[in-house]
Amino acid sequence: MPNPKTDPPAVQPQSEHIDQSHLIGSVGYCCLQAYLEIVPNIRKQLAKLQLRPVEYTVLSLINSNPLINQKRLGQTIRVSPPNLATLLDRMQSDGLIDRQRNPNDRRSQILALTPKGQETCRKAENVAAKADITPTLTDAEREQLTRLLIKVFHP
Amino acid sequence: MPNPKTDPPAVQPQSEHIDQSHLIGSVGYCCLQAYLEIVPNIRKQLAKLQLRPVEYTVLSLINSNPLINQKRLGQTIRVSPPNLATLLDRMQSDGLIDRQRNPNDRRSQILALTPKGQETCRKAENVAAKADITPTLTDAEREQLTRLLIKVFHP
DNA sequence: TATTGTTATACTCTATAACTATA
DNA sequence: TATAGTTATAGAGTATAACAATA
């Protein structure tokens, strides 16, 4: 006779899918799971240009926002000043970006893309657009989804 | 006369918001930004129960899926076997979970919550539900959002 | 021989404190 | 005194290879 206190429970063949019912109400959990589903392909494609996702993001934001400084860039992508400094060091030594002190306030650095950075950014935007795939969504659903996500993180 | 090759560009007062137009079409980018907006509050609230987000997720999934093993748990939350093993070691030594070899296949570990783990899980589900806030969304938008995210990562 | 899980370890990412220079 | 950015470093998270036990 089995003793439920000490015996392992009888094993049933597991059903196909896991019950995540207590988690899928959480926007945070769902955002993370969706991100982890999508990002490996983006990472793989961007690696062909020797870029990681965050570096692509930096290139794109500098390209779209001339004269942006490190403070505003870091706030936008949620990277702390020390970590952004070392990231930009690397991108600068890779020849992708330039940093120039703002003549009106020499504390801040004005960021710009080098010609190589511009070219890499252009290629990366093409690559990333193709790699960011969500095959289970219709175009309308995808637009709806990004619209709602933007509403969450605000811009 | 300014030389555009060497002079820093003239600085204009920066407008209020950053142009992210080339990024916000990416579901991956938007998922990450929304996640980073939401998760600090969840992390802060769960810390009161000495839990990190991933530990809450593990508790909830074991609670909702009796007899789940490490392979299926790891696949669900996208944690590799080595990293899951050490995570569960910690949770076991914290008295939150039990591991028992499956008598039908002694390679696999059957996971279960201890009474303390069940109690912690119950509290954490309450805390997490309150902490997972998206004040800019209506209830209908929030449901729509999670519905679309689930469609992306599939279950 | 394949599968489940573990150990050990390296690598990346993130967080914190102390500092420089400019305002 | 406050702000933008840097340096150094520690900690958390993630990835890889080699291994043991079981099937």
mmCIF file of N, CA and C in Angstrom, chain A residues 65 68 72 75-76 154-155, chain B residues 13-20:
data_model
loop_
_atom_site.group_PDB
_atom_site.id
_atom_site.type_symbol
_atom_site.label_atom_id
_atom_site.label_comp_id
_atom_site.label_asym_id
_atom_site.label_seq_id
_atom_site.Cartn_x
_atom_site.Cartn_y
_atom_site.Cartn_z
ATOM 1 N N ASN A 65 18.882 60.051 -34.453
ATOM 2 C CA ASN A 65 18.892 61.177 -33.517
ATOM 3 C C ASN A 65 20.261 61.852 -33.488
ATOM 4 N N ILE A 68 22.523 63.352 -30.357
ATOM 5 C CA ILE A 68 22.143 62.719 -29.088
ATOM 6 C C ILE A 68 23.388 62.555 -28.215
ATOM 7 N N ARG A 72 21.027 60.677 -22.744
ATOM 8 C CA ARG A 72 19.728 60.412 -23.347
ATOM 9 C C ARG A 72 19.683 59.047 -24.022
ATOM 10 N N GLN A 75 19.331 56.442 -21.214
ATOM 11 C CA GLN A 75 17.979 56.414 -20.659
ATOM 12 C C GLN A 75 17.018 55.700 -21.597
ATOM 13 N N THR A 76 17.185 55.949 -22.889
ATOM 14 C CA THR A 76 16.258 55.363 -23.861
ATOM 15 C C THR A 76 16.355 53.848 -23.892
ATOM 16 N N HIS A 154 6.171 53.527 -23.311
ATOM 17 C CA HIS A 154 5.726 54.904 -23.493
ATOM 18 C C HIS A 154 6.020 55.776 -24.715
ATOM 19 N N PRO A 155 7.127 55.712 -25.434
ATOM 20 C CA PRO A 155 7.463 56.835 -26.353
ATOM 21 C C PRO A 155 6.448 57.161 -27.413
ATOM 22 N N PRO B 13 18.991 72.852 -29.034
ATOM 23 C CA PRO B 13 18.306 72.268 -27.880
ATOM 24 C C PRO B 13 17.569 71.006 -28.293
ATOM 25 N N GLN B 14 17.829 69.920 -27.581
ATOM 26 C CA GLN B 14 17.232 68.626 -27.939
ATOM 27 C C GLN B 14 15.724 68.657 -27.723
ATOM 28 N N SER B 15 15.013 68.071 -28.672
ATOM 29 C CA SER B 15 13.557 67.956 -28.499
ATOM 30 C C SER B 15 13.274 66.936 -27.391
ATOM 31 N N GLU B 16 12.040 66.908 -26.952
ATOM 32 C CA GLU B 16 11.675 66.105 -25.788
ATOM 33 C C GLU B 16 11.891 64.610 -25.975
ATOM 34 N N HIS B 17 11.372 64.059 -27.080
ATOM 35 C CA HIS B 17 11.500 62.606 -27.211
ATOM 36 C C HIS B 17 12.379 62.184 -28.370
ATOM 37 N N ILE B 18 12.926 61.024 -28.151
ATOM 38 C CA ILE B 18 13.857 60.403 -29.070
ATOM 39 C C ILE B 18 13.085 59.751 -30.214
ATOM 40 N N ASP B 19 13.673 59.791 -31.387
ATOM 41 C CA ASP B 19 13.087 59.114 -32.542
ATOM 42 C C ASP B 19 13.496 57.637 -32.527
ATOM 43 N N GLN B 20 12.540 56.768 -32.253
ATOM 44 C CA GLN B 20 12.811 55.334 -32.251
ATOM 45 C C GLN B 20 12.085 54.659 -33.417
#
